[in-house]
XYZ file of C-alpha atoms in Angstrom:
131
model
C -2.926 10.776 -19.081
C -3.000 9.621 -15.473
C -6.040 10.188 -13.248
C -5.537 12.786 -10.522
C -6.920 10.584 -7.746
C -5.624 7.026 -7.748
C -8.211 4.741 -6.158
C -6.360 1.745 -4.758
C -9.520 0.362 -3.173
C -11.091 -0.313 -6.583
C -8.304 -2.621 -7.734
C -8.902 -6.339 -8.241
C -7.249 -8.632 -5.703
C -4.396 -9.666 -8.014
C -3.803 -6.036 -9.072
C -3.637 -4.997 -5.422
C -1.192 -7.840 -4.705
C 1.084 -6.637 -7.502
C 0.877 -3.004 -6.394
C 1.756 -4.038 -2.837
C 4.806 -5.910 -4.162
C 5.931 -2.835 -6.123
C 5.504 -0.663 -3.011
C 7.647 -3.107 -0.997
C 10.308 -3.169 -3.710
C 10.009 0.602 -4.427
C 10.907 0.002 -8.077
C 10.725 -3.343 -9.848
C 10.980 -5.230 -13.104
C 8.431 -7.856 -14.130
C 10.856 -10.508 -12.863
C 11.221 -8.752 -9.503
C 7.447 -8.670 -9.056
C 7.157 -12.294 -10.122
C 9.751 -13.314 -7.506
C 7.990 -11.276 -4.798
C 4.648 -13.064 -5.195
C 3.954 -16.308 -3.344
C 1.348 -17.607 -5.777
C 2.596 -15.818 -8.862
C 0.824 -16.119 -12.189
C 2.845 -16.423 -15.395
C 5.445 -13.880 -16.479
C 3.174 -12.646 -19.273
C 0.235 -12.276 -16.848
C 2.355 -10.153 -14.479
C 3.579 -8.064 -17.411
C -0.010 -7.544 -18.598
C -1.196 -6.595 -15.108
C 1.653 -4.116 -14.700
C 0.673 -2.559 -18.019
C -2.958 -2.352 -16.869
C -1.871 -0.687 -13.629
C 0.142 1.868 -15.612
C -2.931 2.541 -17.758
C -5.053 2.986 -14.605
C -2.526 5.506 -13.299
C -1.499 3.455 -10.277
C 2.018 2.693 -11.495
C 4.493 4.477 -13.728
C 7.593 3.108 -15.405
C 10.900 4.042 -16.925
C 12.996 2.173 -19.443
C 16.555 1.353 -18.366
C 18.699 -0.752 -20.707
C 15.654 -2.301 -22.393
C 14.006 -3.181 -19.069
C 10.917 -1.536 -17.704
C 11.215 -0.463 -14.074
C 7.801 0.034 -12.474
C 7.179 2.295 -9.490
C 4.100 3.555 -7.641
C 2.595 6.895 -8.626
C 1.165 7.645 -5.181
C 3.615 8.202 -2.309
C 3.627 5.285 0.119
C 2.266 7.296 3.062
C -0.698 8.491 0.953
C -1.383 4.928 -0.197
C -1.249 3.684 3.397
C -3.752 6.301 4.535
C -6.061 5.556 1.621
C -6.048 1.828 2.315
C -6.491 2.364 6.055
C -9.512 4.600 5.454
C -11.020 1.852 3.314
C -10.229 -0.820 5.917
C -11.683 1.341 8.682
C -14.943 1.862 6.800
C -15.388 -1.683 5.520
C -14.257 -3.756 8.489
C -14.599 -1.561 11.557
C -17.769 0.456 10.835
C -15.655 3.605 10.668
C -14.538 3.181 14.285
C -10.854 3.923 14.944
C -11.281 2.478 18.438
C -12.409 -0.890 17.051
C -9.518 -0.893 14.581
C -6.919 -0.124 17.271
C -8.437 -2.763 19.570
C -8.145 -5.360 16.791
C -4.569 -4.281 16.048
C -3.611 -4.581 19.704
C -5.267 -7.998 19.856
C -3.287 -9.214 16.852
C 0.067 -7.536 17.586
C -0.106 -7.302 21.370
C 2.242 -10.193 22.067
C 4.841 -8.671 19.727
C 4.713 -5.239 21.353
C 7.027 -4.088 24.107
C 6.900 -1.216 26.612
C 8.550 1.161 24.117
C 5.830 0.371 21.539
C 3.081 1.090 24.076
C 4.782 4.331 25.123
C 5.043 5.429 21.497
C 1.357 4.670 20.934
C 0.464 6.668 24.033
C 2.499 9.640 22.726
C 0.828 9.414 19.310
C -2.621 9.391 20.925
C -1.753 12.423 23.071
C -0.391 14.282 20.042
C -3.523 13.492 18.025
C -5.728 14.605 20.931
C -3.934 17.976 21.148
C -3.959 18.554 17.386
C -7.642 17.713 16.964
C -8.971 20.086 19.606
């Protein structure tokens, strides 16, 4: 039985790395995950971690032609929001302004006028919806 609320923040670093790889791949075999990791552990370690993540209710799987295909239980947008909330609390003292300032500092040189316009529209939309 899977838990109702999947807590991605409580995962160990290696578990989180594997879950992130499965999210990127959308659905993956042990070999796919192994290939997606830069500093991959052994095949059996990845297989064991995937099994643990299924047991924790983070991943699910299906069997296709004697291969297990793993996929996330939580929709990607929900996982993103969950991880962002955790990041906001732990690294930015709960301040969205500090988080956005850091993001702009890191990504600023890669952003163009269209990106800034889109951000401005998102801020205006959020302002109107939160009144």
